Every structure is written in structure tokens, then in C-alpha cells.
């Protein structure tokens, strides 16, 4: 090939490449500035975010070279650019509005955006021109008429190979760096719970594509057999009492729900070196009703699963986090019920709004006001993610005062989250090395050896207990205490190898000043039961969608634990029996015991209990997985 021919080839390839390269560069810039302008960890993950943007650009814009007719080529580029522009614009405006990210399922609720027209107008800025720029450049390129070309078959093969190489290299970098961060993983970013971190790593467009793919995989309909199963279960479900005990005795009161991070049951009434581990919670438990045989319901979602099962009275899914993968689901949550009965509803937590996808979930389950990390001032970093429980509760009190009564307010703590880092000056327990703790839990009676992790855990729980005590004093000073129902429970275990950790046993304390609700209740119960119990006390019949039981009106209390990994039944505790499964999950290989003496019975004695709870779990999974809440209502 002589120089004139070579020059002609280079000019041809330059005609081909310049617009595509420009669009890829613009995509990289859009991805970067999207994160920077919204302060989504812009300084972290630059390499993987950029590499994935280049790979995405090659995949999206590269196929344009296979169109020999420039009109079709530009139409393709115009459509793809417009689609990416729509993603950037909608996500940018939505994040500015809500602090979260639009999920693909939001397309089905796009009609509701008409109510936000005025708000959207106020969020439009000159920065949005960057996201429109690709459309402008494609249009200018078409009008210039200077990029007319056609590729031969060999050139198209070479172009395809180049596109694949750039695409594979971009996403290969993403995968390689993620493996370096987390070790061998079978699922990309399976440990990402904050969607902001995910967008920080892969960019907003990749996030939206991944979310769309997940949604498409979940679009399969419930089978006829599955629907029949739920309908038959509903038809044979025991009916609640017409005049339940304690119905409406707290009618009109405020409801304050405190979900305490990693609070296991054994520290309640427990001691270390003669010191009470939780002196304030001990007093509250003695004043109110303490449920000491209470179990958390969690799977992959930990805290989010505890919120889901408590507020919706349904089981979390064993293989995904409902708040993230099923955010589009119709839910009849407790905040929604109270809002429809004249309550102001609010939720408060010191984490970022995108953690566990709360910015999208909370409004959909009925919370009218959402207070997150951005609404609190952090004086000093304490424990997980910085905001200490004492600061959190102190700053939450005026927020409660601002709410129109009656209100429901949920407060979610953070300080007792692993790795249990409490500053030394706030560690007020005297725990010498080699100490033991005396448990107050029925499931873990006796002494517990304290290694470094358990010692740190006790310090963090003691600090959280102090913060809760000051919060209760603040409620009294503000005149909110006497007219409220206050619920305190642990979200899940602390994963520190105790009997409570293994059983996922947590405390639940119900405090209703002036009402005859006190003492210790040792009936088995779980997060599923709190919703119908509170609804009964407040004088609101719980909806049929709640699978839990009103703890004041059940003759057959029960708590079922699932294996966090497989979702199969781990154990079932009723008032007079306990069934424990084996690792092979075969019912006949499990153990049936009589309670409270622990006498081993024939496994067949637990068969009816096992089938009943297994069917209830299956019903919950069908309803949640396929968004079929209406089946529980009989509609």
C-alpha cells in the first residue's frame, strides 16, 4: 500500500472514528460529573468507573459503524444518545429531589411525575446541558454531511473485534478491581448495600442497565399452582377474634419505634464485673412488657430485612434484599396503615439516604417525612458510619416535637454496629482482660467468656443503652412520654458466636405508660408479630396481608427461623414444642422436643407444626417474589 492509499485509509477511518470517540469521551465526562455534582463519592473508584464507561460507550455507540447508510447510522446514534440522555437527566433530577436513584420499576409509575412538575422545574440547572450535548453533536454531524462512508466486510469484522476488545477491557477492569477489593466473588458487587457506592463504582447508566436486567428476570408471573396455593391457604386461615383483648387501649397515642442495631437478647439484665450491661433498658423492660423469647427475621438484608419483616409482617426473601430487588412491590406496611388513619408518619436514621435503597422504599411504605444523615450534624465520629446514638437521639427530639400528633416515628440506631468502635472516653464499663459476662437471656444462661470482639460489643451496647435512656428522659421532658407507645427491639444478632447469635434472638420491649401492659412475656414471637400487635393496641384491625400474630390474642404463639443461606426452615419454636432441622433439611431427620423440659419426642409429633409453618413461609415467598399482595386480601 503506497502513501496516498494509506492517507486515504486514515482519512476514512478518521471520518468513522471521530464522532464515536467524541460520544465515548462525553459518556466518560457525563459519568464523572454526574457523581461529582451530586457528591456521590467522586474521588473514589475513578479507574473502574472510567473503564466501565469506555466499555459501555464501545458497546452502545460502536454498532453504528455497521450501517453503510449515513441516515440510518445517525438515527441509531441519535436514539442511543437520547436514551442515555434520558437516563442521566431523570436520575440527576430525581437524586436532587429525593437523594436516591430511580429504579427501572419506576417506569410503571411515571404518570405520578405530573404532580412534581413545579418541583422538577426548580431542579433544572445549566449543568444539564452536558447530558444533552451528545444529541447536539450527533445532529451537527448529520447536518455537516462530511462523514459519508461504507465499510467492507473485512473492515466490519475488524471493527467488531475492536469494539469487543474495548468492551471486554473496560468491564474486565471493573471485574478485576472488584475481585481485588472483595476476594473471589460469585456475584458482582453482591456485598453492595449502599446504592450510592454501587453508582460510585460502575456509573449511573450501568446501574440502571443492571437494575433493568434484574427487573426483567423477575417479570415472570406467578404460576397458577402458586396462586391456587395462596388462595387455598387464605381460605383456610384462622379468623381473628371479633373483640380482641386490648383492642384500642392505646388509641390516639403516638407510636415511637426504636430499632437498635445488633442488639441481642442476652445483654438485657446481664452483668459484667457486677455492672449492669444495659441499666436503662433493664428499667424500661421492668416498667413495660418485655418479650424475652423474640426472634429477628433476616436473610441477606440484615437490618433492611428486619425493617421489612417488622413493618410488613412478611418474611424476607432468602436470596435477595426485598428493599432493593423488589422495590416496586405493593406493600401494606404499618406506616401506610397509620397514615391512612390520620397519623403523621416519619422515619429517622443517621445513614445516607441511599443505604438499603431507603430513599425509594420509605415513601412507598407510607413514611411522609424521612430524616437521614444530611439532616443531622455530626459532632464526632462514633461507631459505624460516624453519627453516634447520643447525637442522633438528641437531635431527633426536636424533630419529633415538630410532628403533628398523633404521629408514628421510627428511629434506627447505628453505634452498636460491627466493628463496635466506641471512643475510649465513652467506654464506661470496667471490663478487665479475661473477664466473663453473666447473661440475662433465657437462651444463654450462665457465664460468657469475653474475647476482644465481645468486649467491644458490650461497650457499644452499653453506650447505645445510655443514649436510649437519655432519649426516654427527653421524651418525658418534652411531654411526649405519657401519650406514646414506645417499642424497642434489636434488628438482628451481632454475629459474635453466642447462643442468641445462633438463634437470632433479640429483645423486644413494649412501653405504654399508664396502661396495664407490663411484665415478662416468654411466648415465642418474631418481627412478623409486632405489626398486628401494635395495630390492635392502637385500635386498627391489622390487614389480612400481615402474616404475623397479635401477641395479646393468640392461643398458639410461634416463631420460625429460616436458614439465612438456603431459606429452608432452621427451627420452629411453639409454646410447647421445638423442632430443629438438620443440614440436609429433610423433616424426618430433624429433632422434635417437648418444652420447657427439652424431652425428645418422636419427630412425627412436630409434623403438623412443621407443615403449617412451611406453608406460611411458602405463601410469603410467593406474595413477595411475584408482587401478589392482593392474594392475601382475597382480591
Coordinates of C-alpha atoms in Angstrom, one line a residue:
X1 CA 0.0 0.0 0.0
X2 CA 1.5 3.4 -1.1
X3 CA 1.3 6.6 1.0
X4 CA -1.6 8.1 -0.9
X5 CA -3.6 5.0 -0.4
X6 CA -2.6 4.9 3.3
X7 CA -3.5 8.5 3.7
X8 CA -6.9 7.9 2.1
X9 CA -7.5 4.9 4.5
X10 CA -6.6 7.1 7.5
X11 CA -8.9 9.8 6.4
X12 CA -11.7 7.3 6.0
X13 CA -11.1 5.8 9.4
X14 CA -10.9 9.3 10.9
X15 CA -14.3 10.0 9.4
X16 CA -15.6 6.9 11.1
X17 CA -13.9 7.3 14.4
X18 CA -14.2 11.0 15.4
X19 CA -17.9 11.1 16.3
X20 CA -17.8 7.7 18.1
X21 CA -14.7 8.8 20.1
X22 CA -16.4 12.1 20.9
X23 CA -19.5 10.3 22.2
X24 CA -17.4 7.9 24.3
X25 CA -15.5 10.8 25.8
X26 CA -18.7 12.6 26.5
X27 CA -20.1 9.5 28.2
X28 CA -17.0 9.3 30.4
X29 CA -17.4 13.0 31.3
X30 CA -21.1 12.7 32.0
X31 CA -20.4 9.7 34.3
X32 CA -17.8 11.6 36.2
X33 CA -19.6 14.9 36.6
X34 CA -22.8 13.2 37.4
X35 CA -21.1 11.8 40.5
X36 CA -19.1 14.9 41.2
X37 CA -22.0 17.3 41.0
X38 CA -24.2 15.1 43.2
X39 CA -21.2 14.3 45.5
X40 CA -21.5 10.6 45.0
X41 CA -18.0 9.6 46.2
X42 CA -16.5 11.3 43.2
X43 CA -12.9 10.8 44.3
X44 CA -13.1 7.1 44.7
X45 CA -13.3 4.3 42.1
X46 CA -12.2 6.7 39.2
X47 CA -10.4 4.0 37.3
X48 CA -13.1 1.3 37.3
X49 CA -15.9 3.9 36.7
X50 CA -14.0 5.3 33.7
X51 CA -13.1 1.9 32.3
X52 CA -16.7 0.8 32.5
X53 CA -17.9 4.0 30.8
X54 CA -15.4 3.4 28.0
X55 CA -16.6 -0.2 27.7
X56 CA -20.2 0.9 27.7
X57 CA -19.5 3.5 25.1
X58 CA -17.9 1.0 22.8
X59 CA -20.9 -1.4 23.2
X60 CA -23.6 1.3 22.7
X61 CA -22.1 3.5 20.0
X62 CA -19.8 1.1 18.2
X63 CA -22.5 -0.7 16.3
X64 CA -23.1 2.5 14.3
X65 CA -20.2 1.6 12.0
X66 CA -22.1 -1.4 10.6
X67 CA -24.7 0.9 9.0
X68 CA -23.5 1.9 5.5
X69 CA -26.2 4.5 5.0
X70 CA -25.4 7.6 7.0
X71 CA -29.1 8.4 7.6
X72 CA -29.6 5.1 9.4
X73 CA -26.2 5.5 11.2
X74 CA -27.1 8.9 12.6
X75 CA -30.6 7.8 13.5
X76 CA -29.1 4.9 15.5
X77 CA -26.7 7.3 17.3
X78 CA -29.4 9.8 17.9
X79 CA -31.7 7.2 19.5
X80 CA -28.9 5.8 21.7
X81 CA -27.7 9.2 22.7
X82 CA -31.3 10.3 23.5
X83 CA -31.8 7.2 25.7
X84 CA -28.6 7.8 27.6
X85 CA -29.5 11.5 28.0
X86 CA -32.9 10.5 29.4
X87 CA -31.2 8.2 32.0
X88 CA -28.8 11.0 33.0
X89 CA -31.4 13.7 33.2
X90 CA -34.0 11.7 35.1
X91 CA -31.5 10.2 37.5
X92 CA -29.9 13.6 38.2
X93 CA -33.2 15.4 38.8
X94 CA -34.6 12.5 40.9
X95 CA -31.4 12.4 43.1
X96 CA -31.6 16.2 43.6
X97 CA -35.2 15.7 44.6
X98 CA -35.1 12.6 46.8
X99 CA -31.5 11.7 47.5
X100 CA -31.9 8.3 45.8
X101 CA -31.8 6.7 42.4
X102 CA -34.6 5.8 40.1
X103 CA -35.1 2.1 39.6
X104 CA -36.3 0.6 36.4
X105 CA -39.7 -0.3 38.0
X106 CA -40.3 3.4 38.4
X107 CA -41.3 3.5 34.7
X108 CA -44.6 1.9 35.7
X109 CA -45.3 4.9 37.9
X110 CA -44.2 7.6 35.6
X111 CA -47.7 9.1 35.5
X112 CA -47.3 10.3 39.0
X113 CA -44.5 12.6 38.0
X114 CA -47.0 15.1 36.7
X115 CA -47.6 16.1 40.3
X116 CA -44.0 17.1 40.6
X117 CA -43.8 19.4 37.6
X118 CA -43.2 22.6 39.6
X119 CA -40.5 20.9 41.7
X120 CA -38.8 19.5 38.6
X121 CA -38.6 22.9 37.1
X122 CA -36.8 24.2 40.2
X123 CA -34.2 21.5 39.9
X124 CA -33.2 22.2 36.3
X125 CA -29.8 23.9 36.0
X126 CA -27.3 24.7 33.3
X127 CA -25.3 21.6 34.3
X128 CA -27.9 19.5 32.5
X129 CA -26.6 20.8 29.1
X130 CA -23.7 18.4 29.5
X131 CA -26.1 15.5 29.3
X132 CA -27.8 16.9 26.3
X133 CA -24.5 17.5 24.4
X134 CA -24.3 14.1 22.7
X135 CA -27.7 14.7 20.9
X136 CA -26.4 18.1 19.7
X137 CA -23.2 16.7 18.4
X138 CA -24.9 13.8 16.5
X139 CA -27.3 16.3 14.9
X140 CA -24.5 18.7 13.9
X141 CA -22.6 15.7 12.4
X142 CA -25.6 14.8 10.3
X143 CA -26.1 18.3 9.1
X144 CA -22.5 18.7 8.2
X145 CA -22.7 15.8 5.7
X146 CA -19.0 15.1 5.8
X147 CA -19.0 11.6 7.3
X148 CA -20.2 9.6 4.4
X149 CA -18.5 6.2 4.3
X150 CA -19.1 2.5 3.9
X151 CA -17.0 -0.4 5.4
X152 CA -16.1 -3.6 3.6
X153 CA -16.9 -7.0 5.3
X154 CA -13.2 -7.3 6.4
X155 CA -13.3 -3.8 7.9
X156 CA -16.6 -4.6 9.7
X157 CA -15.0 -7.7 11.2
X158 CA -12.0 -5.7 12.3
X159 CA -14.4 -3.1 13.8
X160 CA -16.3 -5.8 15.6
X161 CA -13.1 -7.2 17.1
X162 CA -12.0 -3.7 18.2
X163 CA -15.4 -3.0 19.8
X164 CA -15.3 -6.3 21.7
X165 CA -11.8 -5.7 22.8
X166 CA -12.6 -2.2 24.2
X167 CA -15.8 -3.5 25.8
X168 CA -14.1 -6.5 27.4
X169 CA -11.2 -4.5 28.6
X170 CA -13.5 -1.9 30.2
X171 CA -15.6 -4.3 32.0
X172 CA -12.7 -6.6 32.7
X173 CA -11.1 -3.8 34.6
X174 CA -14.3 -3.4 36.6
X175 CA -14.4 -7.1 37.5
X176 CA -10.7 -7.4 38.3
X177 CA -10.7 -4.4 40.7
X178 CA -13.9 -5.7 42.4
X179 CA -12.2 -9.1 42.9
X180 CA -9.2 -7.3 44.4
X181 CA -11.5 -5.5 46.9
X182 CA -13.6 -8.4 48.0
X183 CA -11.7 -11.6 47.1
X184 CA -13.3 -14.2 44.9
X185 CA -17.0 -13.4 44.3
X186 CA -19.6 -15.4 42.5
X187 CA -21.8 -12.4 42.0
X188 CA -20.5 -9.0 41.0
X189 CA -21.0 -6.4 43.8
X190 CA -23.1 -8.9 45.8
X191 CA -21.9 -7.1 49.0
X192 CA -23.0 -3.6 48.0
X193 CA -25.8 -2.4 50.2
X194 CA -25.5 1.3 49.6
X195 CA -26.7 2.1 46.1
X196 CA -24.6 5.2 46.2
X197 CA -21.4 3.1 46.5
X198 CA -22.6 1.0 43.6
X199 CA -23.2 4.0 41.4
X200 CA -19.8 5.3 42.5
X201 CA -18.1 2.2 41.2
X202 CA -20.0 1.5 37.9
X203 CA -21.7 4.7 37.0
X204 CA -25.3 5.6 36.8
X205 CA -26.0 4.2 33.4
X206 CA -24.5 0.8 34.2
X207 CA -26.5 0.9 37.5
X208 CA -29.7 1.4 35.5
X209 CA -28.9 -1.3 33.0
X210 CA -28.2 -3.8 35.8
X211 CA -31.4 -2.8 37.6
X212 CA -33.4 -3.2 34.4
X213 CA -31.8 -6.7 33.8
X214 CA -32.8 -7.7 37.3
X215 CA -36.3 -6.4 36.9
X216 CA -36.7 -8.3 33.6
X217 CA -35.6 -11.5 35.2
X218 CA -38.3 -11.0 37.9
X219 CA -41.1 -10.3 35.4
X220 CA -42.2 -13.9 35.2
X221 CA -45.7 -14.3 36.5
X222 CA -46.8 -16.4 39.5
X223 CA -47.9 -19.8 38.3
X224 CA -51.5 -21.0 38.5
X225 CA -50.4 -23.6 41.1
X226 CA -48.7 -20.9 43.2
X227 CA -51.8 -18.7 43.0
X228 CA -54.0 -21.6 44.0
X229 CA -51.8 -22.4 46.9
X230 CA -52.0 -18.9 48.4
X231 CA -55.8 -18.7 47.8
X232 CA -56.4 -22.1 49.5
X233 CA -54.2 -21.0 52.4
X234 CA -56.1 -17.8 52.8
X235 CA -59.4 -19.6 52.6
X236 CA -58.4 -21.9 55.5
X237 CA -56.7 -19.3 57.5
X238 CA -58.0 -18.9 61.1
X239 CA -60.1 -15.8 61.6
X240 CA -59.1 -13.2 64.2
X241 CA -61.3 -12.7 67.3
X242 CA -64.2 -10.3 66.8
X243 CA -63.4 -8.5 70.1
X244 CA -59.7 -9.0 70.7
X245 CA -58.1 -8.3 74.0
X246 CA -56.6 -4.9 74.5
X247 CA -58.1 -3.6 71.2
X248 CA -57.8 0.2 71.1
X249 CA -56.5 0.7 74.7
X250 CA -53.7 3.0 73.2
X251 CA -56.0 4.6 70.6
X252 CA -54.8 8.1 69.6
X253 CA -51.4 7.7 71.2
X254 CA -48.2 8.5 69.4
X255 CA -46.1 5.5 68.3
X256 CA -42.3 5.6 68.7
X257 CA -40.4 2.6 67.3
X258 CA -36.7 2.3 68.1
X259 CA -34.8 -0.3 66.1
X260 CA -31.5 -0.9 67.8
X261 CA -28.5 -2.1 65.8
X262 CA -27.2 -5.6 66.5
X263 CA -28.9 -5.8 70.0
X264 CA -29.0 -9.4 71.1
X265 CA -31.2 -10.6 74.0
X266 CA -28.6 -11.8 76.4
X267 CA -27.2 -8.4 77.5
X268 CA -30.7 -7.4 78.8
X269 CA -30.5 -7.9 82.6
X270 CA -26.9 -9.2 82.1
X271 CA -23.9 -8.1 84.1
X272 CA -20.1 -7.9 83.7
X273 CA -17.9 -7.4 86.7
X274 CA -21.0 -6.7 88.8
X275 CA -22.1 -3.9 86.4
X276 CA -25.4 -3.9 84.5
X277 CA -24.7 -4.0 80.8
X278 CA -28.0 -2.3 79.9
X279 CA -29.2 -0.5 83.0
X280 CA -31.6 1.8 81.1
X281 CA -33.2 -1.0 79.0
X282 CA -33.5 -3.0 82.2
X283 CA -35.5 -0.3 83.8
X284 CA -37.6 0.2 80.7
X285 CA -38.2 -3.6 80.4
X286 CA -39.3 -3.7 84.1
X287 CA -41.7 -0.8 83.5
X288 CA -43.2 -2.1 80.3
X289 CA -43.7 -5.5 78.8
X290 CA -40.5 -7.4 77.9
X291 CA -40.8 -10.2 75.3
X292 CA -37.7 -12.3 76.1
X293 CA -38.4 -15.1 73.6
X294 CA -38.4 -12.9 70.5
X295 CA -36.6 -13.6 67.2
X296 CA -35.4 -11.5 64.3
X297 CA -36.2 -12.4 60.7
X298 CA -33.3 -11.7 58.3
X299 CA -31.6 -13.1 55.2
X300 CA -29.1 -11.2 53.0
X301 CA -30.5 -7.9 54.1
X302 CA -29.8 -7.9 57.8
X303 CA -31.1 -4.5 59.0
X304 CA -33.2 -3.9 55.9
X305 CA -34.8 -7.3 56.3
X306 CA -35.6 -6.6 60.0
X307 CA -37.3 -3.4 58.9
X308 CA -39.2 -5.2 56.1
X309 CA -40.5 -8.0 58.3
X310 CA -41.4 -5.7 61.1
X311 CA -43.2 -3.1 59.1
X312 CA -44.8 -5.5 56.6
X313 CA -45.3 -8.7 58.7
X314 CA -43.9 -10.8 55.9
X315 CA -40.8 -13.0 55.6
X316 CA -37.8 -11.5 53.8
X317 CA -36.6 -13.4 50.7
X318 CA -33.7 -15.8 51.3
X319 CA -31.8 -14.9 48.1
X320 CA -32.2 -11.2 47.8
X321 CA -32.9 -7.9 49.6
X322 CA -36.5 -7.0 49.2
X323 CA -35.8 -3.3 49.6
X324 CA -33.5 -3.4 46.6
X325 CA -34.7 -6.1 44.3
X326 CA -38.4 -5.8 44.9
X327 CA -38.7 -2.1 45.5
X328 CA -41.6 -1.9 43.1
X329 CA -43.8 -4.2 45.2
X330 CA -47.1 -3.2 46.5
X331 CA -46.9 -3.3 50.3
X332 CA -49.5 -2.6 53.1
X333 CA -47.0 -1.5 55.7
X334 CA -47.6 -0.3 59.2
X335 CA -46.7 3.3 58.4
X336 CA -49.2 3.2 55.5
X337 CA -51.9 1.9 57.8
X338 CA -51.3 4.6 60.4
X339 CA -51.1 7.4 57.7
X340 CA -54.5 6.3 56.4
X341 CA -55.8 6.6 59.9
X342 CA -54.8 10.2 60.5
X343 CA -51.2 9.7 61.8
X344 CA -48.2 11.8 60.7
X345 CA -45.5 9.2 59.8
X346 CA -41.8 9.8 60.0
X347 CA -38.6 7.8 60.0
X348 CA -35.1 8.8 61.2
X349 CA -31.7 7.3 60.7
X350 CA -28.2 8.7 60.6
X351 CA -27.1 6.9 57.4
X352 CA -27.0 8.1 53.9
X353 CA -30.4 8.1 52.1
X354 CA -29.3 5.5 49.5
X355 CA -28.3 2.8 52.0
X356 CA -30.6 -0.2 51.6
X357 CA -32.5 1.9 49.0
X358 CA -34.4 3.6 51.8
X359 CA -34.8 6.8 49.8
X360 CA -37.1 4.9 47.5
X361 CA -38.6 2.4 49.9
X362 CA -39.7 4.7 52.8
X363 CA -42.2 6.9 50.8
X364 CA -43.6 3.8 49.2
X365 CA -44.4 2.1 52.6
X366 CA -46.1 5.2 54.0
X367 CA -43.5 7.4 55.6
X368 CA -44.4 11.0 55.0
X369 CA -41.2 12.5 56.4
X370 CA -37.8 11.0 56.1
X371 CA -34.8 12.2 58.1
X372 CA -31.4 10.9 57.0
X373 CA -27.7 11.7 57.6
X374 CA -28.0 15.0 55.7
X375 CA -30.5 16.2 58.3
X376 CA -28.2 15.7 61.3
X377 CA -25.0 17.4 62.4
X378 CA -22.1 15.1 63.4
X379 CA -20.0 16.4 66.3
X380 CA -17.6 13.5 66.4
X381 CA -17.3 10.1 64.7
X382 CA -18.7 7.2 66.8
X383 CA -19.1 3.7 65.8
X384 CA -20.4 2.7 62.4
X385 CA -20.7 5.4 59.8
X386 CA -20.0 8.2 62.2
X387 CA -23.2 9.5 63.8
X388 CA -23.3 8.5 67.4
X389 CA -26.5 7.3 69.0
X390 CA -26.4 10.1 71.6
X391 CA -26.2 12.8 69.0
X392 CA -28.8 11.0 66.9
X393 CA -31.4 10.9 69.7
X394 CA -30.6 14.4 71.0
X395 CA -31.2 15.9 67.5
X396 CA -34.2 13.7 66.9
X397 CA -36.2 15.1 69.8
X398 CA -36.9 18.4 68.2
X399 CA -37.9 16.6 65.0
X400 CA -40.4 14.6 67.0
X401 CA -41.7 17.8 68.5
X402 CA -42.3 19.3 65.1
X403 CA -44.6 16.4 64.0
X404 CA -48.3 16.9 64.1
X405 CA -49.8 14.4 66.7
X406 CA -50.7 11.7 66.7
X407 CA -47.5 10.5 64.9
X408 CA -45.6 7.4 64.2
X409 CA -41.8 7.8 64.3
X410 CA -39.3 5.1 63.6
X411 CA -35.7 5.7 64.9
X412 CA -32.9 3.4 63.7
X413 CA -29.6 3.4 65.6
X414 CA -26.1 2.8 64.3
X415 CA -23.5 2.9 67.0
X416 CA -23.7 -0.7 68.1
X417 CA -22.9 -1.9 64.5
X418 CA -19.8 -4.0 63.9
X419 CA -16.9 -3.4 64.3
X420 CA -18.1 -1.9 67.6
X421 CA -15.8 1.1 67.7
X422 CA -16.6 3.3 70.7
X423 CA -14.1 6.0 71.7
X424 CA -12.2 5.2 74.9
X425 CA -13.7 8.2 76.8
X426 CA -17.2 6.8 76.1
X427 CA -16.3 3.3 77.2
X428 CA -17.8 3.4 80.7
X429 CA -17.8 -0.3 81.6
X430 CA -14.9 -1.6 83.6
X431 CA -14.0 -4.9 81.7
X432 CA -10.6 -6.2 82.6
X433 CA -8.9 -8.6 80.2
X434 CA -10.1 -12.2 80.7
X435 CA -13.5 -11.1 82.2
X436 CA -16.7 -13.1 81.8
X437 CA -20.2 -11.7 81.5
X438 CA -23.3 -13.2 83.1
X439 CA -26.1 -13.4 80.6
X440 CA -29.6 -12.3 81.3
X441 CA -31.0 -14.3 78.4
X442 CA -33.2 -17.4 78.8
X443 CA -31.4 -19.0 75.8
X444 CA -27.9 -18.3 77.0
X445 CA -28.0 -18.6 80.8
X446 CA -24.7 -18.6 82.6
X447 CA -21.3 -17.1 82.0
X448 CA -19.8 -16.0 78.7
X449 CA -16.1 -15.7 78.1
X450 CA -15.2 -12.3 76.7
X451 CA -12.8 -12.0 73.8
X452 CA -11.8 -8.7 72.3
X453 CA -14.8 -8.6 70.0
X454 CA -17.4 -9.4 72.7
X455 CA -15.8 -6.8 75.0
X456 CA -16.1 -4.2 72.3
X457 CA -19.7 -5.3 71.6
X458 CA -20.6 -4.8 75.3
X459 CA -19.1 -1.3 75.3
X460 CA -21.1 -0.4 72.2
X461 CA -24.3 -1.8 73.6
X462 CA -23.7 0.0 76.9
X463 CA -23.2 3.3 75.0
X464 CA -26.4 2.7 73.0
X465 CA -28.3 1.9 76.2
X466 CA -27.1 5.2 77.7
X467 CA -28.3 7.1 74.6
X468 CA -31.7 5.4 74.8
X469 CA -32.0 6.3 78.4
X470 CA -31.3 10.0 77.7
X471 CA -33.8 9.8 74.9
X472 CA -36.6 8.5 77.2
X473 CA -35.8 11.3 79.6
X474 CA -36.0 13.8 76.8
X475 CA -39.5 12.4 75.8
X476 CA -40.6 12.9 79.4
X477 CA -39.2 16.5 79.5
X478 CA -40.9 17.3 76.2
X479 CA -44.3 16.0 77.3
X480 CA -44.3 13.1 74.7
X481 CA -43.7 10.2 77.0
X482 CA -47.1 9.7 78.7
X483 CA -49.1 9.9 75.4
X484 CA -47.0 7.5 73.5
X485 CA -46.5 3.8 72.9
X486 CA -42.7 3.1 72.7
X487 CA -41.3 0.0 71.2
X488 CA -37.6 -1.0 71.4
X489 CA -36.2 -4.1 69.7
X490 CA -33.0 -5.4 68.2
X491 CA -32.8 -5.6 64.5
X492 CA -30.7 -8.8 64.3
X493 CA -27.9 -10.6 66.0
X494 CA -24.3 -9.3 66.4
X495 CA -22.6 -12.3 64.8
X496 CA -20.3 -12.8 67.8
X497 CA -20.8 -16.5 68.3
X498 CA -23.3 -16.6 71.2
X499 CA -26.4 -18.7 71.6
X500 CA -28.5 -15.6 70.8
X501 CA -26.4 -15.1 67.6
X502 CA -27.1 -18.6 66.5
X503 CA -30.8 -18.4 67.2
X504 CA -31.1 -14.7 66.1
X505 CA -32.8 -13.9 69.3
X506 CA -33.3 -10.3 70.1
X507 CA -35.2 -8.4 72.8
X508 CA -38.5 -6.6 72.2
X509 CA -39.8 -4.2 74.8
X510 CA -43.2 -2.5 74.6
X511 CA -43.7 0.5 76.9
X512 CA -47.2 2.2 77.2
X513 CA -47.1 4.5 80.3
X514 CA -50.2 4.3 82.4
X515 CA -51.6 1.2 80.6
X516 CA -51.7 -2.3 82.1
X517 CA -49.1 -3.6 79.8
X518 CA -46.2 -4.9 81.9
X519 CA -44.3 -8.0 83.0
X520 CA -42.3 -10.6 81.1
X521 CA -43.9 -12.4 78.2
X522 CA -42.0 -15.6 77.3
X523 CA -44.2 -16.8 74.4
X524 CA -42.3 -17.3 71.2
X525 CA -42.6 -14.4 68.8
X526 CA -40.8 -12.6 66.0
X527 CA -40.6 -9.4 64.0
X528 CA -43.6 -10.6 62.0
X529 CA -45.8 -10.2 65.1
X530 CA -45.1 -6.6 66.0
X531 CA -47.3 -5.1 63.3
X532 CA -50.6 -6.8 64.2
X533 CA -49.9 -6.4 67.9
X534 CA -49.4 -2.6 67.6
X535 CA -52.4 -2.2 65.2
X536 CA -54.5 -3.9 67.8
X537 CA -53.4 -1.7 70.6
X538 CA -54.0 1.4 68.5
X539 CA -57.5 0.3 67.6
X540 CA -56.8 -0.5 64.0
X541 CA -57.6 -4.1 62.7
X542 CA -54.4 -5.4 61.1
X543 CA -54.8 -6.0 57.3
X544 CA -55.1 -9.6 56.1
X545 CA -51.7 -9.1 54.4
X546 CA -50.0 -9.4 57.8
X547 CA -48.8 -13.0 58.4
X548 CA -47.8 -12.4 62.0
X549 CA -50.0 -12.8 65.1
X550 CA -51.3 -10.3 67.6
X551 CA -49.3 -11.3 70.6
X552 CA -52.1 -10.5 73.0
X553 CA -54.6 -12.6 71.1
X554 CA -53.0 -15.8 70.1
X555 CA -53.5 -19.2 71.6
X556 CA -50.8 -20.7 69.5
X557 CA -47.7 -18.4 69.5
X558 CA -44.9 -19.5 67.3
X559 CA -41.5 -18.3 65.9
X560 CA -39.9 -19.8 62.9
X561 CA -36.3 -19.3 61.9
X562 CA -35.0 -19.8 58.3
X563 CA -31.5 -20.7 57.3
X564 CA -30.0 -17.4 56.2
X565 CA -28.3 -19.0 53.2
X566 CA -30.8 -21.7 51.9
X567 CA -34.1 -20.2 53.1
X568 CA -35.1 -23.6 54.5
X569 CA -36.5 -24.0 58.0
X570 CA -33.8 -23.9 60.6
X571 CA -36.0 -24.3 63.7
X572 CA -39.5 -23.7 64.9
X573 CA -40.5 -22.8 68.5
X574 CA -44.1 -23.0 69.7
X575 CA -45.4 -22.8 73.2
X576 CA -44.9 -26.5 73.9
X577 CA -42.6 -27.8 71.2
X578 CA -39.4 -27.1 69.3
X579 CA -38.4 -28.6 66.0
X580 CA -34.8 -28.3 64.9
X581 CA -33.8 -29.2 61.3
X582 CA -30.6 -30.9 60.2
X583 CA -28.4 -29.5 57.4
X584 CA -30.0 -31.8 54.8
X585 CA -33.3 -30.1 55.5
X586 CA -35.2 -33.4 55.5
X587 CA -38.0 -33.2 58.0
X588 CA -37.7 -36.8 59.2
X589 CA -34.0 -36.2 60.1
X590 CA -34.8 -33.3 62.4
X591 CA -35.4 -33.3 66.2
X592 CA -38.7 -32.7 68.0
X593 CA -38.6 -31.6 71.6
X594 CA -41.1 -31.0 74.3
X595 CA -41.0 -27.6 76.0
X596 CA -40.0 -26.5 78.5
X597 CA -38.1 -29.6 79.7
X598 CA -36.5 -30.4 76.4
X599 CA -37.6 -34.0 76.3
X600 CA -37.1 -35.6 72.9
X601 CA -40.3 -36.7 71.2
X602 CA -41.0 -38.6 68.1
X603 CA -40.3 -36.3 65.1
X604 CA -43.8 -37.0 63.9
X605 CA -45.1 -35.1 66.9
X606 CA -43.8 -31.9 65.2
X607 CA -45.0 -32.7 61.7
X608 CA -48.2 -30.7 61.9
X609 CA -46.3 -27.7 63.3
X610 CA -43.7 -28.0 60.6
X611 CA -46.2 -28.2 57.7
X612 CA -48.1 -25.3 59.0
X613 CA -45.1 -23.0 59.2
X614 CA -43.6 -24.3 56.0
X615 CA -46.8 -23.4 54.2
X616 CA -46.9 -19.9 55.7
X617 CA -43.3 -19.3 54.5
X618 CA -44.2 -20.5 51.0
X619 CA -47.2 -18.2 50.9
X620 CA -45.0 -15.2 52.0
X621 CA -42.3 -16.1 49.4
X622 CA -44.9 -16.3 46.6
X623 CA -46.5 -13.0 47.6
X624 CA -43.2 -11.1 47.9
X625 CA -41.4 -12.7 45.0
X626 CA -44.2 -12.1 42.5
X627 CA -45.7 -9.0 44.0
X628 CA -49.0 -10.7 44.7
X629 CA -50.1 -9.0 48.0
X630 CA -53.7 -8.8 46.8
X631 CA -53.9 -12.6 47.1
X632 CA -53.7 -12.3 50.9
X633 CA -56.6 -9.8 50.8
X634 CA -58.7 -12.2 48.9
X635 CA -58.9 -9.9 45.8

